[in-house]
Amino acid sequence: MASFLSRPLASPARPSLSRGVLAPAVGSMEPRCSALLFLLLLGTSGFFQSYAVEVDVKDASNATCLYAKWMMRFLIKYETNSSDYRNATLNVLSNVTHNGSVCGNDTQAALLAVQFGEGHSWSVNFTKTNETYQGDFITFTYNTNDTAVFPDAKRKGPVTVVVKDTMGPVELNNVFVCHNTDFFEAENVTQIFWNVTVQAFVQNGTIGKKESRCRADTPTSAPTVLPTTANITTASTTTLSPAPTTAPKPVENPVTGNYSLKIGNRTCLLAHVGLQLNVSQDKPLLINVNPKTTSADGACGNTTATLKLNDGNSTFISFTFVVKNVSGSMQKFYLKEVNVTLLNHLNGSVISNADNSNFSKWDTFLGSSYLCRKEQTLEVNEDLQIRTFNLWIQPFLVKANKFSTAEECFADSDLNFLIPIAVGMALGFLIILVFISYIIGRRKSRTGYQSV
């Protein structure tokens, strides 16, 4: 969640469901959970509906010991039977239970666990000190047998991903709150959380009134809002007094950013590029990727490399490069796949989720870099394009943290050829004119001699 993550604990005794209420398990240390887990349908401006999950875990005396309410969504990349990769969006929509949730105490971690959909589950455990509590690990299990979410999945069955929570210590009896979007990435899964409220180790069964806010909610400056069709300024008119219309301010070209990946102390990927997203909605939307707020992650390999860019937890872009054999020992690399996810910064709803794994762009010999100063357009799908500016990329065999000799794109090389060709043609035309003038002058001279 905006912060809490979980690792599986020793399996507690499983409570049994009875008329929607969890009956107490055997043993005085086991809690019983009330039936306050429910889904609240929220209207959002994104393409997908979002639901809130609320859980109130009670102990043997029917006092609240663990409370949480949050929203979450999962973006998952999986392999198909044709060895291609697809992106799936998993939402918490229905069939939610909370079996196995544990109150916790001074010696036992608290556990918040939910199960939903066709065999999917999510949990987070909390540890406690004398004065604070904090999230420990998050465990997320998705089931690729759910064909509605994972059509044509090559791997069948449950897949578990464990990530460390980044939630800092929270004072006991304080409520942790994070309205802004937070996310975790691991093993081809992006977990997205927003509108989080949680309190573990609740004292005396009473939810605390004092809040501990996440960093994202701390007002250090004016909040950055991802543009949507709802907040694009348009001219309005009335029948009595038409308002003056002004032309929309053109979007400037994006700032060029420098990104790199390392293996240990060795740089394995270099990228120098300005990125602009063109989203086709009811009204066109242009978004420039800001290098100052964008972090780079990914992986380097001998034949595959992936660069993942995250601009402010709202824009996620990944570029996948592969190596191909040309002939004999000759090899080239090229851009094969691009994935883009745009989130509404305020509520985490998905504005756009696009991928294309059939590119064959930025092709050049292995050991070289690819350079293209001109603007290029990558058609991810019919609703989203990426424009690149001043592109210089090398995903393999980087030496001494520097780009290798660059092979220029056709647009650049064509321009470089056209300039000398144009100059040569102009000089040739000038020479022809001089030659013709010389011939005409000679003929006039001869005619003059003959008349004498």
XYZ file of C-alpha atoms in Angstrom:
452
model
C 0.000 0.000 0.000
C 1.232 3.455 -0.049
C 3.663 1.731 2.101
C 2.896 -1.560 3.704
C 4.230 -4.863 2.336
C 4.305 -8.421 3.613
C 6.019 -11.775 3.885
C 4.124 -14.989 4.669
C 4.157 -15.742 8.374
C 3.787 -19.096 10.030
C 0.286 -20.060 8.998
C -2.183 -19.087 11.715
C -5.203 -21.208 12.442
C -7.686 -20.419 9.693
C -10.986 -18.951 10.953
C -14.129 -20.345 9.412
C -16.778 -18.281 7.641
C -20.263 -18.330 9.103
C -23.016 -16.077 7.712
C -20.468 -13.494 6.626
C -18.840 -13.250 10.076
C -15.510 -14.857 10.862
C -15.871 -17.066 13.913
C -13.026 -17.052 16.463
C -10.374 -19.666 15.913
C -9.247 -22.105 18.554
C -6.876 -20.555 21.073
C -7.117 -17.299 23.004
C -4.480 -15.559 20.875
C -6.437 -15.864 17.615
C -8.647 -12.899 16.606
C -12.022 -13.018 15.058
C -12.720 -10.652 12.171
C -15.961 -8.763 11.728
C -17.874 -8.641 8.475
C -16.827 -5.058 7.813
C -14.827 -5.999 4.746
C -16.685 -4.600 1.790
C -16.169 -3.024 -1.608
C -17.185 0.548 -2.297
C -17.631 1.438 -5.930
C -15.964 4.766 -6.666
C -16.512 6.793 -9.822
C -13.207 7.680 -11.473
C -12.105 9.485 -14.587
C -9.970 6.571 -15.741
C -10.780 3.769 -18.126
C -11.213 1.219 -15.318
C -13.545 1.165 -12.333
C -11.868 1.299 -8.935
C -13.041 -0.156 -5.646
C -12.040 0.459 -2.061
C -11.400 -2.366 0.375
C -12.097 -1.884 4.095
C -11.149 -4.406 6.770
C -11.823 -4.217 10.521
C -10.101 -7.051 12.386
C -11.343 -7.711 15.946
C -9.810 -9.680 18.785
C -11.471 -12.260 21.045
C -13.127 -9.503 23.097
C -14.671 -7.999 19.929
C -12.391 -4.944 20.089
C -10.771 -3.589 16.927
C -7.096 -4.550 16.782
C -6.246 -3.875 13.109
C -8.003 -1.507 10.728
C -7.320 -0.669 7.069
C -9.053 0.932 4.140
C -7.312 1.372 0.796
C -7.488 1.127 -2.981
C -5.149 -0.958 -5.120
C -4.565 -2.149 -8.655
C -1.958 -4.419 -10.252
C -0.233 -4.157 -13.643
C 1.286 -7.511 -14.629
C 3.433 -8.500 -17.589
C 3.121 -12.178 -18.494
C 4.309 -14.557 -21.221
C 1.879 -16.092 -23.702
C 2.000 -19.480 -25.402
C 3.489 -17.817 -28.488
C 6.402 -16.552 -26.310
C 5.204 -12.951 -26.632
C 4.505 -10.781 -23.606
C 1.282 -9.018 -22.719
C 0.248 -6.538 -20.043
C -2.688 -7.363 -17.781
C -4.541 -5.098 -15.351
C -5.892 -6.802 -12.236
C -8.470 -4.897 -10.181
C -10.024 -5.825 -6.836
C -13.644 -6.149 -7.909
C -15.507 -8.989 -6.220
C -15.410 -12.143 -4.100
C -13.213 -10.510 -1.444
C -12.495 -12.340 1.796
C -9.979 -11.721 4.571
C -9.135 -15.142 5.910
C -5.981 -15.395 8.008
C -5.791 -11.794 9.251
C -4.092 -11.650 12.647
C -4.180 -8.945 15.342
C -0.611 -9.452 16.510
C 0.950 -8.649 19.871
C 4.337 -7.939 21.440
C 5.760 -11.229 20.158
C 3.683 -11.915 17.031
C 3.451 -9.783 13.884
C 0.072 -8.469 12.774
C -1.138 -9.695 9.390
C -3.663 -8.106 7.056
C -4.649 -10.600 4.351
C -7.288 -10.436 1.591
C -8.292 -12.846 -1.134
C -10.175 -11.811 -4.280
C -11.150 -12.818 -7.790
C -10.144 -16.184 -9.204
C -7.414 -17.250 -6.788
C -5.613 -13.927 -6.198
C -4.439 -12.802 -2.758
C -2.577 -9.948 -1.120
C -1.208 -9.497 2.392
C 0.991 -7.215 4.489
C 2.460 -7.876 7.912
C 3.336 -5.328 10.588
C 5.975 -5.432 13.306
C 5.916 -3.531 16.590
C 8.303 -1.892 19.024
C 7.494 -0.313 22.381
C 6.557 2.971 20.697
C 6.008 2.355 16.973
C 4.717 -0.050 14.331
C 5.593 -0.349 10.646
C 4.966 -2.445 7.546
C 7.408 -5.261 6.919
C 6.740 -7.190 3.694
C 3.983 -7.376 1.093
C 3.106 -10.690 -0.506
C 1.041 -10.670 -3.692
C -0.101 -13.857 -5.433
C -1.829 -13.786 -8.812
C -3.303 -16.825 -10.535
C -2.714 -17.107 -14.291
C -5.500 -19.695 -14.469
C -7.803 -16.674 -14.404
C -8.227 -16.570 -18.182
C -10.310 -13.402 -18.066
C -7.254 -11.495 -16.815
C -4.478 -13.651 -18.330
C -5.696 -14.995 -21.690
C -3.320 -17.462 -23.373
C -0.870 -17.435 -20.430
C 2.016 -19.853 -20.915
C 2.609 -20.393 -17.207
C -0.420 -21.769 -15.390
C -1.163 -21.451 -11.697
C -0.319 -19.077 -8.836
C 2.714 -16.759 -9.011
C 3.942 -15.072 -5.820
C 5.840 -11.782 -5.595
C 7.326 -10.491 -2.323
C 8.529 -6.899 -1.845
C 9.895 -4.944 1.115
C 7.705 -2.206 2.478
C 8.982 1.362 2.500
C 6.622 2.499 5.248
C 8.540 4.215 8.032
C 7.807 3.787 11.743
C 4.438 5.149 12.905
C 3.755 6.009 16.535
C 1.456 3.575 18.299
C -2.162 4.740 18.312
C -1.499 6.940 15.246
C -3.244 6.282 11.944
C -1.075 6.070 8.837
C -2.676 7.982 5.914
C -1.544 8.337 2.310
C -3.970 9.746 -0.247
C -1.458 10.110 -3.069
C -0.458 7.254 -5.358
C 2.378 4.958 -4.348
C 3.667 1.890 -6.146
C 6.061 -1.058 -5.931
C 7.740 -2.790 -8.877
C 9.159 -6.308 -8.778
C 9.265 -9.328 -11.096
C 7.103 -7.882 -13.904
C 4.484 -6.657 -11.428
C 3.617 -3.057 -10.544
C 1.458 -2.736 -7.429
C -0.380 0.591 -7.199
C -1.971 1.935 -3.994
C -3.810 5.128 -3.103
C -6.277 6.510 -0.529
C -4.637 4.391 2.182
C -5.685 4.485 5.854
C -4.255 1.883 8.225
C -3.585 1.321 11.901
C -2.008 -1.813 13.315
C -1.894 -2.793 16.994
C -4.907 -0.627 17.813
C -4.982 0.141 21.561
C -8.133 -0.313 23.632
C -10.149 -1.024 20.486
C -10.235 2.676 19.511
C -8.892 3.982 16.212
C -6.447 6.842 16.829
C -7.358 10.408 15.945
C -3.820 11.591 15.190
C -2.586 10.994 11.628
C 0.907 10.216 10.367
C 1.073 11.244 6.698
C 3.242 9.762 3.978
C 5.816 11.951 2.226
C 3.733 12.212 -0.909
C 0.949 13.914 1.093
C 3.300 16.433 2.706
C 2.657 19.837 1.071
C 6.203 20.904 0.212
C 5.159 22.670 -2.992
C 2.210 23.010 -5.306
C 1.046 19.502 -6.225
C 1.773 18.249 -9.700
C -1.420 17.057 -11.362
C -1.238 14.797 -14.358
C -3.165 16.551 -17.125
C -6.445 14.951 -18.115
C -9.217 15.971 -20.417
C -11.021 17.264 -17.327
C -8.422 19.920 -16.494
C -7.463 21.138 -19.980
C -8.573 24.748 -20.322
C -11.042 25.352 -23.141
C -12.778 28.515 -24.349
C -16.401 28.944 -23.291
C -19.165 31.100 -24.740
C -22.545 32.388 -23.618
C -25.460 33.556 -25.710
C -25.363 37.077 -24.251
C -21.680 37.939 -24.181
C -19.319 35.601 -26.010
C -16.088 35.065 -24.120
C -12.960 35.839 -26.107
C -11.327 32.698 -27.381
C -7.599 32.316 -27.099
C -5.467 29.835 -28.953
C -4.137 27.117 -26.639
C -0.511 27.520 -25.715
C 1.552 25.096 -27.815
C 3.373 22.391 -25.929
C 7.115 22.906 -26.105
C 9.499 20.131 -27.045
C 10.525 18.039 -24.037
C 13.768 18.549 -22.150
C 16.387 15.972 -23.092
C 17.240 13.620 -20.238
C 20.229 11.401 -19.505
C 19.489 7.919 -18.170
C 21.744 4.978 -17.387
C 21.746 1.508 -15.854
C 24.583 -0.187 -13.999
C 25.712 -3.664 -13.052
C 27.762 -3.040 -9.931
C 30.032 -0.135 -10.792
C 29.871 -0.784 -14.537
C 27.485 1.160 -16.766
C 25.612 -1.258 -19.029
C 23.071 1.036 -20.723
C 23.138 4.693 -21.769
C 20.229 6.784 -23.031
C 20.020 10.444 -24.011
C 16.521 11.389 -25.164
C 13.609 13.803 -24.858
C 10.222 12.079 -24.590
C 6.732 13.345 -25.317
C 3.534 11.273 -25.089
C 0.613 11.918 -27.423
C -2.577 10.451 -25.972
C -5.715 10.337 -28.120
C -8.741 10.922 -25.909
C -11.849 13.059 -26.407
C -9.317 15.856 -26.743
C -5.654 15.274 -27.645
C -3.302 15.250 -24.681
C 0.439 15.935 -24.914
C 2.641 15.063 -21.937
C 6.340 15.839 -21.705
C 8.454 13.504 -19.575
C 10.429 15.591 -17.079
C 13.987 14.246 -16.589
C 14.262 16.026 -13.215
C 11.430 13.962 -11.753
C 12.085 10.748 -13.687
C 13.953 7.770 -12.256
C 15.510 4.989 -14.337
C 15.479 1.277 -13.562
C 15.620 -1.917 -15.539
C 17.884 -4.816 -16.431
C 20.901 -5.507 -18.646
C 21.619 -8.824 -20.322
C 23.718 -10.240 -23.125
C 20.836 -10.377 -25.603
C 18.029 -8.443 -23.873
C 17.991 -5.110 -22.047
C 15.092 -3.119 -20.585
C 15.021 0.532 -19.581
C 12.142 1.494 -17.260
C 11.347 5.157 -16.654
C 9.066 6.429 -13.887
C 8.053 10.083 -13.985
C 6.572 11.038 -10.627
C 4.632 7.793 -10.072
C 2.226 8.835 -12.831
C 4.002 7.919 -16.055
C 5.653 4.530 -16.548
C 7.525 3.788 -19.788
C 9.660 0.758 -20.564
C 11.811 0.104 -23.652
C 12.995 -3.438 -24.387
C 15.958 -4.046 -26.715
C 17.071 -7.376 -28.163
C 20.059 -8.664 -30.146
C 19.667 -10.456 -33.466
C 22.145 -12.344 -35.641
C 22.648 -10.814 -39.075
C 25.195 -13.144 -40.656
C 28.123 -15.093 -39.296
C 29.519 -13.148 -36.348
C 27.616 -9.963 -37.238
C 24.971 -8.947 -34.716
C 22.627 -5.999 -34.389
C 20.417 -4.641 -31.633
C 17.028 -3.007 -32.082
C 14.030 -1.750 -30.102
C 11.468 -4.558 -29.902
C 8.906 -3.567 -27.274
C 7.465 -0.466 -25.613
C 5.048 -0.366 -22.666
C 3.349 2.768 -21.338
C 1.060 3.254 -18.327
C -0.386 6.645 -17.403
C -2.053 7.138 -14.033
C -4.125 9.974 -12.658
C -1.850 11.485 -10.018
C -4.749 12.224 -7.665
C -6.686 8.968 -7.527
C -4.471 6.367 -9.201
C -6.965 5.604 -11.961
C -5.520 4.420 -15.259
C -5.640 7.045 -18.012
C -3.940 4.838 -20.568
C -2.280 1.425 -20.626
C -0.600 0.580 -23.943
C 2.023 -1.859 -25.190
C 3.521 -2.949 -28.486
C 5.969 -5.842 -28.793
C 6.330 -5.781 -32.587
C 8.736 -2.900 -33.103
C 11.861 -3.143 -35.194
C 13.284 0.334 -34.604
C 16.646 1.925 -33.818
C 18.496 -0.866 -35.591
C 22.304 -0.758 -35.528
C 25.355 -2.998 -35.132
C 26.168 -4.391 -31.699
C 28.972 -2.408 -30.099
C 27.793 0.843 -31.684
C 25.276 3.406 -30.491
C 22.191 4.687 -32.290
C 21.801 8.434 -32.877
C 18.823 10.369 -34.249
C 18.567 14.108 -33.684
C 15.323 14.412 -35.618
C 11.901 13.880 -34.059
C 10.643 10.303 -34.377
C 7.250 8.795 -33.552
C 6.664 5.350 -32.042
C 3.094 4.142 -32.588
C 2.466 2.139 -29.416
C -1.193 1.748 -30.343
C -3.914 3.768 -32.031
C -4.482 5.814 -28.869
C -0.925 6.512 -27.767
C 2.285 7.536 -29.506
C 5.730 8.404 -28.157
C 7.723 11.181 -29.792
C 11.492 11.106 -29.288
C 13.868 14.059 -29.655
C 17.686 14.092 -29.773
C 17.812 10.346 -29.274
C 21.144 8.669 -28.511
C 20.911 5.126 -27.172
C 23.253 2.227 -26.432
C 21.778 -0.726 -24.514
C 24.712 -3.154 -24.933
C 28.529 -3.240 -24.673
C 28.985 0.190 -23.093
C 32.674 0.907 -22.452
C 34.175 3.431 -20.045
C 30.724 4.916 -19.318
C 30.658 6.505 -22.789
C 28.698 6.073 -25.989
C 30.470 4.124 -28.712
C 30.686 5.330 -32.309
C 27.204 6.298 -33.413
C 25.305 5.078 -36.429
C 22.937 7.873 -37.425
C 19.327 7.369 -38.342
C 18.176 7.731 -41.937
C 16.696 11.187 -41.351
C 20.013 12.529 -40.052
C 22.210 10.745 -42.556
C 19.894 11.755 -45.400
C 20.230 15.372 -44.326
C 23.989 15.029 -44.090
C 24.101 13.662 -47.639
C 21.710 16.233 -49.047
C 23.778 19.210 -47.943
C 26.939 18.307 -49.924
C 24.797 17.079 -52.829
C 22.959 20.397 -52.955
C 26.229 22.315 -52.785
C 27.721 20.098 -55.515
C 24.681 20.573 -57.751
C 24.856 24.334 -57.301
C 28.552 24.364 -58.198
C 27.891 22.113 -61.181
C 25.120 24.395 -62.389
C 27.437 27.399 -62.021
C 30.161 25.650 -64.025
C 27.659 24.830 -66.786
C 26.574 28.465 -66.922
C 30.203 29.627 -67.184
C 30.875 27.059 -69.902
C 27.801 28.122 -71.925
C 28.763 31.770 -71.561
C 32.268 30.927 -72.784
C 30.921 29.083 -75.877
C 28.581 31.957 -76.747
C 31.434 34.430 -76.331
C 33.697 32.403 -78.617
C 31.066 32.212 -81.359
C 30.487 35.947 -81.269
C 34.237 36.520 -81.560
C 34.503 34.293 -84.640
C 31.540 35.972 -86.303
C 33.195 39.326 -85.784
C 36.453 38.213 -87.447
C 34.624 36.795 -90.477
C 32.704 40.034 -91.128
C 35.988 41.969 -91.243
